[in-house]
Structures are given as C-alpha cells and as structure tokens.
PDB file of C-alpha atoms in Angstrom:
ATOM      1  CA  MET Y   1     -26.156 -29.045 -62.835  1.00  0.00           C
ATOM      2  CA  THR Y   2     -24.235 -31.382 -60.972  1.00  0.00           C
ATOM      3  CA  LEU Y   3     -20.584 -30.618 -60.282  1.00  0.00           C
ATOM      4  CA  PRO Y   4     -17.883 -32.400 -61.038  1.00  0.00           C
ATOM      5  CA  PRO Y   5     -16.293 -34.667 -57.957  1.00  0.00           C
ATOM      6  CA  LEU Y   6     -12.945 -33.277 -58.153  1.00  0.00           C
ATOM      7  CA  LEU Y   7     -14.599 -29.551 -58.202  1.00  0.00           C
ATOM      8  CA  LYS Y   8     -17.001 -30.470 -54.993  1.00  0.00           C
ATOM      9  CA  GLU Y   9     -13.576 -31.220 -53.443  1.00  0.00           C
ATOM     10  CA  VAL Y  10     -12.166 -28.045 -53.843  1.00  0.00           C
ATOM     11  CA  LEU Y  11     -15.337 -26.414 -53.118  1.00  0.00           C
ATOM     12  CA  PHE Y  12     -15.463 -28.524 -49.840  1.00  0.00           C
ATOM     13  CA  LEU Y  13     -11.770 -27.605 -49.036  1.00  0.00           C
ATOM     14  CA  LEU Y  14     -12.275 -24.029 -49.716  1.00  0.00           C
ATOM     15  CA  LEU Y  15     -15.499 -23.727 -47.628  1.00  0.00           C
ATOM     16  CA  LEU Y  16     -13.335 -25.542 -44.848  1.00  0.00           C
ATOM     17  CA  GLY Y  17     -10.612 -23.057 -45.023  1.00  0.00           C
ATOM     18  CA  LEU Y  18     -12.585 -20.207 -44.697  1.00  0.00           C
ATOM     19  CA  LEU Y  19     -14.714 -20.985 -42.055  1.00  0.00           C
ATOM     20  CA  LEU Y  20     -11.293 -22.173 -39.868  1.00  0.00           C
ATOM     21  CA  LEU Y  21      -9.839 -18.663 -40.900  1.00  0.00           C
ATOM     22  CA  LEU Y  22     -13.027 -16.994 -39.570  1.00  0.00           C
ATOM     23  CA  VAL Y  23     -12.887 -19.541 -35.979  1.00  0.00           C
ATOM     24  CA  PHE Y  24      -9.249 -18.369 -35.655  1.00  0.00           C
ATOM     25  CA  VAL Y  25     -10.162 -14.398 -36.466  1.00  0.00           C
ATOM     26  CA  LEU Y  26     -13.100 -14.656 -33.824  1.00  0.00           C
ATOM     27  CA  TYR Y  27     -10.708 -16.294 -31.151  1.00  0.00           C
ATOM     28  CA  LEU Y  28      -8.195 -13.225 -31.699  1.00  0.00           C
ATOM     29  CA  TYR Y  29     -10.832 -10.802 -31.529  1.00  0.00           C
ATOM     30  CA  LEU Y  30     -12.432 -12.323 -28.317  1.00  0.00           C
ATOM     31  CA  ASN Y  31      -9.538 -13.807 -26.740  1.00  0.00           C
ATOM     32  CA  GLN Y  32      -7.089 -10.557 -26.815  1.00  0.00           C
ATOM     33  CA  THR Y  33      -7.364  -9.846 -23.226  1.00  0.00           C
ATOM     34  CA  ASN Y  34      -5.859 -13.043 -22.469  1.00  0.00           C
ATOM     35  CA  LEU Y  35      -3.299 -13.268 -25.405  1.00  0.00           C
ATOM     36  CA  ILE Y  36      -1.646  -9.440 -24.146  1.00  0.00           C
ATOM     37  CA  HIS Y  37      -2.012 -10.054 -20.386  1.00  0.00           C
ATOM     38  CA  LEU Y  38      -0.478 -12.912 -19.195  1.00  0.00           C
ATOM     39  CA  PRO Y  39      -0.563 -12.503 -15.191  1.00  0.00           C
ATOM     40  CA  ASN Y  40      -0.866 -16.541 -14.683  1.00  0.00           C
ATOM     41  CA  ILE Y  41       2.470 -16.994 -16.473  1.00  0.00           C
ATOM     42  CA  PRO Y  42       4.357 -18.347 -14.485  1.00  0.00           C
ATOM     43  CA  GLY Y  43       1.680 -17.246 -11.738  1.00  0.00           C
ATOM     44  CA  ARG Y  44       0.234 -14.838  -9.651  1.00  0.00           C
ATOM     45  CA  GLU Y  45       1.584 -15.756  -6.072  1.00  0.00           C
ATOM     46  CA  LEU Y  46       4.498 -13.627  -4.988  1.00  0.00           C
ATOM     47  CA  GLU Y  47       7.426 -16.249  -4.862  1.00  0.00           C
ATOM     48  CA  ALA Y  48       9.624 -13.985  -2.929  1.00  0.00           C
ATOM     49  CA  SER Y  49       9.959 -10.096  -1.587  1.00  0.00           C
ATOM     50  CA  PRO Y  50      13.001  -7.267  -1.477  1.00  0.00           C
ATOM     51  CA  GLU Y  51      13.336  -8.882   2.349  1.00  0.00           C
ATOM     52  CA  ARG Y  52      15.027 -11.861   0.593  1.00  0.00           C
ATOM     53  CA  LEU Y  53      17.754  -9.376  -0.977  1.00  0.00           C
ATOM     54  CA  GLY Y  54      18.326  -7.360   2.214  1.00  0.00           C
ATOM     55  CA  PHE Y  55      16.273  -4.461   1.450  1.00  0.00           C
ATOM     56  CA  SER Y  56      13.318  -3.055   3.697  1.00  0.00           C
ATOM     57  CA  PHE Y  57      10.304  -2.179   1.913  1.00  0.00           C
ATOM     58  CA  GLU Y  58       6.625  -1.435   2.521  1.00  0.00           C
ATOM     59  CA  ASN Y  59       3.680  -3.433   1.097  1.00  0.00           C
ATOM     60  CA  VAL Y  60       1.652  -0.607  -0.739  1.00  0.00           C
ATOM     61  CA  SER Y  61      -2.187  -0.443  -1.303  1.00  0.00           C
ATOM     62  CA  LEU Y  62      -3.245   1.590  -3.733  1.00  0.00           C
ATOM     63  CA  LEU Y  63      -7.038   2.565  -4.499  1.00  0.00           C
ATOM     64  CA  THR Y  64      -7.475   3.560  -8.311  1.00  0.00           C
ATOM     65  CA  GLU Y  65     -10.481   6.036  -9.629  1.00  0.00           C
ATOM     66  CA  ASP Y  66     -12.910   3.226 -10.520  1.00  0.00           C
ATOM     67  CA  LYS Y  67     -12.248   1.409  -7.171  1.00  0.00           C
ATOM     68  CA  VAL Y  68      -9.787  -1.399  -7.694  1.00  0.00           C
ATOM     69  CA  LYS Y  69      -7.210  -2.053  -4.934  1.00  0.00           C
ATOM     70  CA  LEU Y  70      -3.398  -2.420  -6.053  1.00  0.00           C
ATOM     71  CA  HIS Y  71      -0.657  -4.087  -4.651  1.00  0.00           C
ATOM     72  CA  GLY Y  72       2.876  -2.943  -4.394  1.00  0.00           C
ATOM     73  CA  TRP Y  73       6.259  -2.324  -2.700  1.00  0.00           C
ATOM     74  CA  TYR Y  74       7.838   0.306  -1.855  1.00  0.00           C
ATOM     75  CA  ILE Y  75      11.666   0.112  -1.558  1.00  0.00           C
ATOM     76  CA  PRO Y  76      13.421   3.161  -0.352  1.00  0.00           C
ATOM     77  CA  HIS Y  77      17.036   3.969  -0.591  1.00  0.00           C
ATOM     78  CA  GLN Y  78      18.690   5.691   2.577  1.00  0.00           C
ATOM     79  CA  THR Y  79      20.088   8.465   0.014  1.00  0.00           C
ATOM     80  CA  PRO Y  80      17.965   8.447  -2.861  1.00  0.00           C
ATOM     81  CA  ARG Y  81      19.140  10.045  -6.218  1.00  0.00           C
ATOM     82  CA  ALA Y  82      15.607  10.089  -7.407  1.00  0.00           C
ATOM     83  CA  THR Y  83      12.639   7.358  -7.061  1.00  0.00           C
ATOM     84  CA  LEU Y  84      11.896   5.153  -9.785  1.00  0.00           C
ATOM     85  CA  LEU Y  85       8.621   4.052 -10.741  1.00  0.00           C
ATOM     86  CA  PHE Y  86       8.644   0.893 -12.211  1.00  0.00           C
ATOM     87  CA  PHE Y  87       5.963  -0.653 -14.606  1.00  0.00           C
ATOM     88  CA  HIS Y  88       6.692  -4.289 -15.511  1.00  0.00           C
ATOM     89  CA  GLY Y  89       5.763  -6.557 -18.556  1.00  0.00           C
ATOM     90  CA  ASN Y  90       3.046  -8.453 -19.224  1.00  0.00           C
ATOM     91  CA  ALA Y  91       3.533 -11.543 -17.782  1.00  0.00           C
ATOM     92  CA  GLY Y  92       4.081 -12.569 -14.117  1.00  0.00           C
ATOM     93  CA  ASN Y  93       4.172  -9.966 -10.769  1.00  0.00           C
ATOM     94  CA  ILE Y  94       6.498  -7.747  -8.767  1.00  0.00           C
ATOM     95  CA  SER Y  95       8.331 -10.422  -7.133  1.00  0.00           C
ATOM     96  CA  HIS Y  96       9.836 -11.921 -10.671  1.00  0.00           C
ATOM     97  CA  ARG Y  97      11.578  -8.735 -10.873  1.00  0.00           C
ATOM     98  CA  LEU Y  98      13.701  -8.775  -7.905  1.00  0.00           C
ATOM     99  CA  ASP Y  99      17.016  -8.915  -9.802  1.00  0.00           C
ATOM    100  CA  SER Y 100      16.213  -5.211 -11.384  1.00  0.00           C
ATOM    101  CA  VAL Y 101      15.027  -3.921  -8.097  1.00  0.00           C
ATOM    102  CA  SER Y 102      18.433  -4.797  -6.402  1.00  0.00           C
ATOM    103  CA  LEU Y 103      20.091  -3.085  -9.709  1.00  0.00           C
ATOM    104  CA  PHE Y 104      18.035  -0.028  -9.169  1.00  0.00           C
ATOM    105  CA  ASN Y 105      18.617   0.380  -5.453  1.00  0.00           C
ATOM    106  CA  SER Y 106      22.509  -0.001  -6.001  1.00  0.00           C
ATOM    107  CA  LEU Y 107      21.965   3.160  -8.719  1.00  0.00           C
ATOM    108  CA  GLY Y 108      20.882   5.215  -5.583  1.00  0.00           C
ATOM    109  CA  LEU Y 109      17.183   4.731  -6.416  1.00  0.00           C
ATOM    110  CA  SER Y 110      14.257   4.322  -4.387  1.00  0.00           C
ATOM    111  CA  VAL Y 111      11.623   1.955  -6.250  1.00  0.00           C
ATOM    112  CA  LEU Y 112       7.596   2.068  -6.300  1.00  0.00           C
ATOM    113  CA  ILE Y 113       6.985  -1.015  -8.252  1.00  0.00           C
ATOM    114  CA  ILE Y 114       2.926  -2.250  -8.666  1.00  0.00           C
ATOM    115  CA  ASP Y 115       1.391  -5.050 -10.113  1.00  0.00           C
ATOM    116  CA  TYR Y 116      -1.529  -3.835 -12.639  1.00  0.00           C
ATOM    117  CA  ARG Y 117      -5.102  -4.995 -11.966  1.00  0.00           C
ATOM    118  CA  GLY Y 118      -5.516  -8.682 -12.332  1.00  0.00           C
ATOM    119  CA  TYR Y 119      -1.945  -9.545 -11.879  1.00  0.00           C
ATOM    120  CA  GLY Y 120       0.034 -10.680  -8.310  1.00  0.00           C
ATOM    121  CA  ARG Y 121      -2.562  -9.427  -5.459  1.00  0.00           C
ATOM    122  CA  SER Y 122      -4.163  -6.334  -7.523  1.00  0.00           C
ATOM    123  CA  GLU Y 123      -7.636  -7.106  -7.568  1.00  0.00           C
ATOM    124  CA  GLY Y 124      -9.876  -6.709 -10.882  1.00  0.00           C
ATOM    125  CA  ARG Y 125      -9.278  -7.596 -14.677  1.00  0.00           C
ATOM    126  CA  PRO Y 126      -6.508  -6.048 -16.628  1.00  0.00           C
ATOM    127  CA  SER Y 127      -7.358  -3.640 -19.717  1.00  0.00           C
ATOM    128  CA  GLU Y 128      -6.015  -1.135 -21.581  1.00  0.00           C
ATOM    129  CA  LYS Y 129      -7.649   1.716 -19.742  1.00  0.00           C
ATOM    130  CA  GLY Y 130      -7.248   0.052 -16.481  1.00  0.00           C
ATOM    131  CA  ILE Y 131      -3.885  -0.157 -16.739  1.00  0.00           C
ATOM    132  CA  TYR Y 132      -3.612   3.988 -17.337  1.00  0.00           C
ATOM    133  CA  ARG Y 133      -5.364   4.275 -14.724  1.00  0.00           C
ATOM    134  CA  ASP Y 134      -3.323   1.901 -12.431  1.00  0.00           C
ATOM    135  CA  ALA Y 135      -0.421   4.217 -13.472  1.00  0.00           C
ATOM    136  CA  GLU Y 136      -1.753   7.346 -12.799  1.00  0.00           C
ATOM    137  CA  THR Y 137      -2.833   6.378  -9.243  1.00  0.00           C
ATOM    138  CA  ALA Y 138       0.896   4.998  -8.820  1.00  0.00           C
ATOM    139  CA  TRP Y 139       1.802   8.377  -9.712  1.00  0.00           C
ATOM    140  CA  ARG Y 140      -0.748  10.353  -7.434  1.00  0.00           C
ATOM    141  CA  TYR Y 141       0.702   8.101  -4.685  1.00  0.00           C
ATOM    142  CA  LEU Y 142       4.287   9.186  -5.225  1.00  0.00           C
ATOM    143  CA  ARG Y 143       3.421  12.562  -5.554  1.00  0.00           C
ATOM    144  CA  GLU Y 144       0.688  13.324  -2.774  1.00  0.00           C
ATOM    145  CA  GLU Y 145       1.201  10.439  -0.144  1.00  0.00           C
ATOM    146  CA  ARG Y 146       4.962  10.254  -0.464  1.00  0.00           C
ATOM    147  CA  ALA Y 147       5.412  14.331  -1.440  1.00  0.00           C
ATOM    148  CA  ILE Y 148       8.146  13.464  -3.977  1.00  0.00           C
ATOM    149  CA  PRO Y 149       8.335  15.892  -6.386  1.00  0.00           C
ATOM    150  CA  GLY Y 150       7.428  15.491  -9.907  1.00  0.00           C
ATOM    151  CA  HIS Y 151      11.236  16.143 -11.044  1.00  0.00           C
ATOM    152  CA  LYS Y 152      12.496  13.569  -8.614  1.00  0.00           C
ATOM    153  CA  ILE Y 153      10.573  10.640 -10.275  1.00  0.00           C
ATOM    154  CA  LEU Y 154      11.701   8.649 -12.868  1.00  0.00           C
ATOM    155  CA  LEU Y 155       9.542   6.732 -15.297  1.00  0.00           C
ATOM    156  CA  PHE Y 156      10.317   3.404 -16.218  1.00  0.00           C
ATOM    157  CA  GLY Y 157       8.911   0.491 -18.489  1.00  0.00           C
ATOM    158  CA  ARG Y 158       9.445  -2.707 -19.786  1.00  0.00           C
ATOM    159  CA  SER Y 159       7.805  -4.182 -22.494  1.00  0.00           C
ATOM    160  CA  LEU Y 160       4.307  -3.819 -22.084  1.00  0.00           C
ATOM    161  CA  GLY Y 161       5.173  -1.569 -18.843  1.00  0.00           C
ATOM    162  CA  GLY Y 162       6.616   0.884 -21.444  1.00  0.00           C
ATOM    163  CA  ALA Y 163       3.251   1.608 -22.758  1.00  0.00           C
ATOM    164  CA  ALA Y 164       2.023   3.064 -19.193  1.00  0.00           C
ATOM    165  CA  ALA Y 165       5.357   4.831 -18.753  1.00  0.00           C
ATOM    166  CA  ALA Y 166       5.007   6.819 -22.091  1.00  0.00           C
ATOM    167  CA  TYR Y 167       1.485   7.534 -21.312  1.00  0.00           C
ATOM    168  CA  LEU Y 168       2.309   8.997 -17.747  1.00  0.00           C
ATOM    169  CA  ALA Y 169       5.229  10.979 -19.529  1.00  0.00           C
ATOM    170  CA  THR Y 170       2.921  12.740 -21.793  1.00  0.00           C
ATOM    171  CA  LYS Y 171       0.874  14.043 -18.952  1.00  0.00           C
ATOM    172  CA  TYR Y 172       3.315  14.654 -16.539  1.00  0.00           C
ATOM    173  CA  THR Y 173       6.708  16.424 -15.863  1.00  0.00           C
ATOM    174  CA  ALA Y 174       8.797  13.513 -14.482  1.00  0.00           C
ATOM    175  CA  MET Y 175      12.764  13.654 -13.848  1.00  0.00           C
ATOM    176  CA  GLY Y 176      12.770  11.633 -17.314  1.00  0.00           C
ATOM    177  CA  VAL Y 177      11.229   8.170 -18.839  1.00  0.00           C
ATOM    178  CA  VAL Y 178      12.950   4.965 -19.774  1.00  0.00           C
ATOM    179  CA  LEU Y 179      11.551   2.357 -22.339  1.00  0.00           C
ATOM    180  CA  GLU Y 180      12.852  -0.996 -22.663  1.00  0.00           C
ATOM    181  CA  SER Y 181      12.037  -3.473 -24.955  1.00  0.00           C
ATOM    182  CA  THR Y 182       8.607  -1.589 -25.627  1.00  0.00           C
ATOM    183  CA  PHE Y 183       6.505  -2.122 -28.771  1.00  0.00           C
ATOM    184  CA  THR Y 184       5.456   0.831 -31.100  1.00  0.00           C
ATOM    185  CA  SER Y 185       1.932  -0.520 -30.590  1.00  0.00           C
ATOM    186  CA  VAL Y 186      -0.104  -3.618 -30.345  1.00  0.00           C
ATOM    187  CA  PRO Y 187      -1.533  -3.528 -33.788  1.00  0.00           C
ATOM    188  CA  ASP Y 188       1.973  -3.079 -35.123  1.00  0.00           C
ATOM    189  CA  MET Y 189       3.003  -6.242 -33.303  1.00  0.00           C
ATOM    190  CA  ALA Y 190      -0.257  -8.129 -34.570  1.00  0.00           C
ATOM    191  CA  ALA Y 191       0.623  -7.106 -38.224  1.00  0.00           C
ATOM    192  CA  GLU Y 192       3.920  -8.347 -38.115  1.00  0.00           C
ATOM    193  CA  LEU Y 193       2.994 -11.804 -36.588  1.00  0.00           C
ATOM    194  CA  TYR Y 194      -0.392 -12.210 -39.101  1.00  0.00           C
ATOM    195  CA  PRO Y 195       0.540 -10.239 -42.010  1.00  0.00           C
ATOM    196  CA  TRP Y 196      -2.496 -11.890 -43.662  1.00  0.00           C
ATOM    197  CA  LEU Y 197      -4.993 -10.585 -41.497  1.00  0.00           C
ATOM    198  CA  PRO Y 198      -6.655  -7.099 -41.027  1.00  0.00           C
ATOM    199  CA  VAL Y 199      -6.010  -6.918 -37.559  1.00  0.00           C
ATOM    200  CA  ARG Y 200      -5.860  -3.544 -37.224  1.00  0.00           C
ATOM    201  CA  TRP Y 201      -9.550  -3.687 -37.749  1.00  0.00           C
ATOM    202  CA  LEU Y 202      -9.760  -6.373 -35.120  1.00  0.00           C
ATOM    203  CA  ALA Y 203      -7.627  -4.807 -32.741  1.00  0.00           C
ATOM    204  CA  ARG Y 204      -9.551  -3.666 -29.324  1.00  0.00           C
ATOM    205  CA  TYR Y 205      -6.088  -2.947 -27.382  1.00  0.00           C
ATOM    206  CA  HIS Y 206      -3.773  -0.280 -28.795  1.00  0.00           C
ATOM    207  CA  TYR Y 207      -1.060   0.699 -26.079  1.00  0.00           C
ATOM    208  CA  ASN Y 208       0.250   2.989 -28.857  1.00  0.00           C
ATOM    209  CA  SER Y 209       3.058   4.502 -27.521  1.00  0.00           C
ATOM    210  CA  GLY Y 210       4.469   5.338 -30.757  1.00  0.00           C
ATOM    211  CA  GLU Y 211       2.011   8.018 -31.529  1.00  0.00           C
ATOM    212  CA  ARG Y 212       2.745   9.213 -27.863  1.00  0.00           C
ATOM    213  CA  MET Y 213       6.436   9.948 -28.086  1.00  0.00           C
ATOM    214  CA  ALA Y 214       6.265  13.274 -30.261  1.00  0.00           C
ATOM    215  CA  ALA Y 215       4.297  14.714 -27.044  1.00  0.00           C
ATOM    216  CA  ILE Y 216       6.515  13.641 -24.443  1.00  0.00           C
ATOM    217  CA  LYS Y 217       8.514  17.018 -23.340  1.00  0.00           C
ATOM    218  CA  ILE Y 218      11.167  15.214 -20.689  1.00  0.00           C
ATOM    219  CA  PRO Y 219      14.454  13.519 -21.410  1.00  0.00           C
ATOM    220  CA  VAL Y 220      13.890   9.940 -22.952  1.00  0.00           C
ATOM    221  CA  MET Y 221      16.050   6.826 -23.347  1.00  0.00           C
ATOM    222  CA  ILE Y 222      14.855   4.030 -25.278  1.00  0.00           C
ATOM    223  CA  ILE Y 223      16.472   0.607 -24.403  1.00  0.00           C
ATOM    224  CA  HIS Y 224      16.460  -2.399 -27.037  1.00  0.00           C
ATOM    225  CA  SER Y 225      18.141  -5.453 -27.784  1.00  0.00           C
ATOM    226  CA  ARG Y 226      18.923  -6.464 -31.442  1.00  0.00           C
ATOM    227  CA  HIS Y 227      18.692  -9.889 -30.523  1.00  0.00           C
ATOM    228  CA  ASP Y 228      15.117  -9.411 -28.860  1.00  0.00           C
ATOM    229  CA  GLU Y 229      12.994 -12.335 -30.307  1.00  0.00           C
ATOM    230  CA  ILE Y 230       9.733 -11.134 -29.105  1.00  0.00           C
ATOM    231  CA  ILE Y 231       9.702  -7.395 -29.679  1.00  0.00           C
ATOM    232  CA  PRO Y 232      11.641  -6.724 -32.620  1.00  0.00           C
ATOM    233  CA  PHE Y 233      14.605  -4.302 -32.613  1.00  0.00           C
ATOM    234  CA  GLU Y 234      13.011  -1.630 -35.095  1.00  0.00           C
ATOM    235  CA  HIS Y 235      10.018  -0.960 -32.403  1.00  0.00           C
ATOM    236  CA  GLY Y 236      12.764   0.539 -30.458  1.00  0.00           C
ATOM    237  CA  ARG Y 237      14.349   2.578 -33.112  1.00  0.00           C
ATOM    238  CA  ILE Y 238      11.283   3.895 -34.122  1.00  0.00           C
ATOM    239  CA  LEU Y 239      10.191   4.953 -30.691  1.00  0.00           C
ATOM    240  CA  TYR Y 240      13.648   6.748 -30.488  1.00  0.00           C
ATOM    241  CA  ASP Y 241      13.153   8.568 -34.131  1.00  0.00           C
ATOM    242  CA  ARG Y 242       9.741   9.699 -33.007  1.00  0.00           C
ATOM    243  CA  ALA Y 243      10.811  10.944 -29.405  1.00  0.00           C
ATOM    244  CA  GLY Y 244      11.818  14.696 -29.189  1.00  0.00           C
ATOM    245  CA  GLU Y 245      15.239  15.765 -27.589  1.00  0.00           C
ATOM    246  CA  PRO Y 246      16.669  15.345 -25.056  1.00  0.00           C
ATOM    247  CA  LYS Y 247      17.030  11.466 -25.936  1.00  0.00           C
ATOM    248  CA  ARG Y 248      19.669   8.845 -25.927  1.00  0.00           C
ATOM    249  CA  PHE Y 249      19.253   4.992 -27.226  1.00  0.00           C
ATOM    250  CA  LEU Y 250      21.064   2.186 -25.875  1.00  0.00           C
ATOM    251  CA  GLU Y 251      21.472  -1.238 -27.814  1.00  0.00           C
ATOM    252  CA  LEU Y 252      21.559  -4.498 -25.527  1.00  0.00           C
ATOM    253  CA  SER Y 253      22.665  -7.691 -26.629  1.00  0.00           C
ATOM    254  CA  GLY Y 254      20.796 -10.785 -25.424  1.00  0.00           C
ATOM    255  CA  ASP Y 255      17.127 -12.032 -25.528  1.00  0.00           C
ATOM    256  CA  HIS Y 256      14.187 -10.097 -24.822  1.00  0.00           C
ATOM    257  CA  ASN Y 257      13.789 -10.983 -20.991  1.00  0.00           C
ATOM    258  CA  TYR Y 258      17.445 -10.921 -19.916  1.00  0.00           C
ATOM    259  CA  GLY Y 259      19.162  -8.663 -22.236  1.00  0.00           C
ATOM    260  CA  PHE Y 260      19.821  -6.349 -19.565  1.00  0.00           C
ATOM    261  CA  LEU Y 261      21.249  -8.630 -17.588  1.00  0.00           C
ATOM    262  CA  GLN Y 262      23.289  -9.717 -20.085  1.00  0.00           C
ATOM    263  CA  SER Y 263      24.941  -6.426 -20.930  1.00  0.00           C
ATOM    264  CA  ILE Y 264      24.721  -5.549 -17.046  1.00  0.00           C
ATOM    265  CA  ASP Y 265      27.838  -3.422 -17.194  1.00  0.00           C
ATOM    266  CA  ARG Y 266      26.572  -1.214 -20.166  1.00  0.00           C
ATOM    267  CA  TYR Y 267      22.926  -1.231 -18.958  1.00  0.00           C
ATOM    268  CA  ARG Y 268      24.477   0.068 -15.657  1.00  0.00           C
ATOM    269  CA  ASP Y 269      26.743   2.601 -16.938  1.00  0.00           C
ATOM    270  CA  HIS Y 270      23.737   4.266 -19.316  1.00  0.00           C
ATOM    271  CA  TRP Y 271      21.277   4.102 -16.634  1.00  0.00           C
ATOM    272  CA  ASP Y 272      24.108   5.650 -14.174  1.00  0.00           C
ATOM    273  CA  ASP Y 273      24.831   8.419 -16.913  1.00  0.00           C
ATOM    274  CA  PHE Y 274      21.332   9.106 -17.546  1.00  0.00           C
ATOM    275  CA  ILE Y 275      20.303   9.947 -13.863  1.00  0.00           C
ATOM    276  CA  ARG Y 276      23.510  11.905 -13.608  1.00  0.00           C
ATOM    277  CA  SER Y 277      22.661  14.089 -16.621  1.00  0.00           C
ATOM    278  CA  TYR Y 278      19.265  15.441 -14.925  1.00  0.00           C
ATOM    279  CA  GLU Y 279      19.376  14.680 -11.096  1.00  0.00           C
ATOM    280  CA  GLN Y 280      21.561  18.177 -11.207  1.00  0.00           C
ATOM    281  CA  GLU Y 281      19.288  19.845 -13.335  1.00  0.00           C
ATOM    282  CA  THR Y 282      16.338  19.434 -11.709  1.00  0.00           C
ATOM    283  CA  VAL Y 283      17.606  20.612  -8.047  1.00  0.00           C
ATOM    284  CA  GLU Y 284      15.005  23.361  -6.546  1.00  0.00           C
TER     285      GLU Y 284
END
C-alpha cells in the first residue's frame, strides 16, 4: 500500500524527532562526568594563592586510598576556634575561593581546602566515588597528620561540595556541618531540567545528600538563596526539613555563586553564631 505524501512526511518527521531524542539521551548518559564536573571552567591553572591576601599557608599533598595525588592548601589561624574542611563547587579550583578563605580566616578558622581529583593540580579524573574518597583523605589528614580532634573540625561544602561534606557528616563526629547552595541529588536536579526524559533511570551520578540528612547526628546549618538561579531554593529547604536537630537555616539574597558576598553581614553573623554555639560544647 502506498502512503499518501503528507503521511510520509509526518512519519519522516516523527522518526527524525525520535532519532534526535535518542541521540540526546545517549549524549546525556555518556557525557555525565563532563556535565557535572567542570574543572576547566574557568580553568585548572591556579590564578593566585593565600599569600596574595597576606596569609601564611602550606601546599598540601595528599594520597588517596586508590593512589590518586591531591593538592590543597592549609591556611592556619594563629588562635583557631576550629578548623574548616572546605569542599568547593563543581567548577574551577581552590584559587577561585580566596574570598571565602579570607572570610573564614576573619572568623577565627584555620582552613583546609582541597581540589578534587581532576581539578587544579590534583591528579586523576573526577567521579562520585572518587570525590568521596578525596573527602575521606582530607578528613584523615586533619585527624592523623594534624592531630586535630574531630570535634574541632567543621565540615563545609558549597554546591557540589555539599555532597562531600554531607557524606563525611554521616560517618564522623565533627563539630558540625554547613551545606551552602547544595542540591538534594543529581537525579532531582536533572528531573527538573528535563522533566520529559527518564533521567532517574539514566543517572550514573547521584550525590544524594537528601537521603543522607536523616543519618547526620551533628549540628547542621543549611544556607541557600531564594534567588539562586542554578540550584533551586527548594532544595535547601528539603535538606533542612530532612535534617535532625540541632539545625538552622540561613536564607541569603543574591545568585548562586556570589549570594554569600551579597549578604555578607548576615552571612558572617550566622557563621559566627554557629561556631560560638558549638565551640564551647566540644571543649574536652
């Protein structure tokens, strides 16, 4: 039977659309590592160091359980209230976080900030399991090499880094954990971006902080901006709702990357209060 020309054209367009959809789905599935981890934006080269801010610091070399060499900075405070273990977001490297390092130093914190595998001067290739290993390596460095008690270590993750901090917070007794501009999970984010695709089936990365919150037994502070254009504000609220007590929520103003600077006074005050609330409780 010969199909009418119009029907042939419709079928051709439908098949073409289906083919393009399949190609897009295959691209999403195979390219997830590069879509989630962006070490080359703006670049892997370190643009500056804490020395530019007048801080003494140490270049730290860490070897993970699977023999990947990581690079980081340890910026000591002369009279530290605690030590901050800082996990940054999915783009750039540690040199792009000097404004945060300066702020945390002003709060009386020593800081260890690392680049994940595949970022900055760290070797390897990023992956979810690998980043969790990197986080564990940084924790062990502070506990074993620096002999810092767990109750004097404050876990902090911004954006993707929140997944690393939440992971550690379920395993170790730290002073507390702060998650800033963090998503509940990669599948949750993907489902919001592509509601017409079966992204939960396609996801090879999960970073499921949402499921981990109930298992965290240390003090929690969630920070998120209602104007965050990358990670919806609701993700922060869900993380907060799923966390156990004691917990607190700080709502920022401003965008995803610079909301903390655009709300700097409120941001600093809440950090100071959070530290003060638990630094005395954990004195041995």
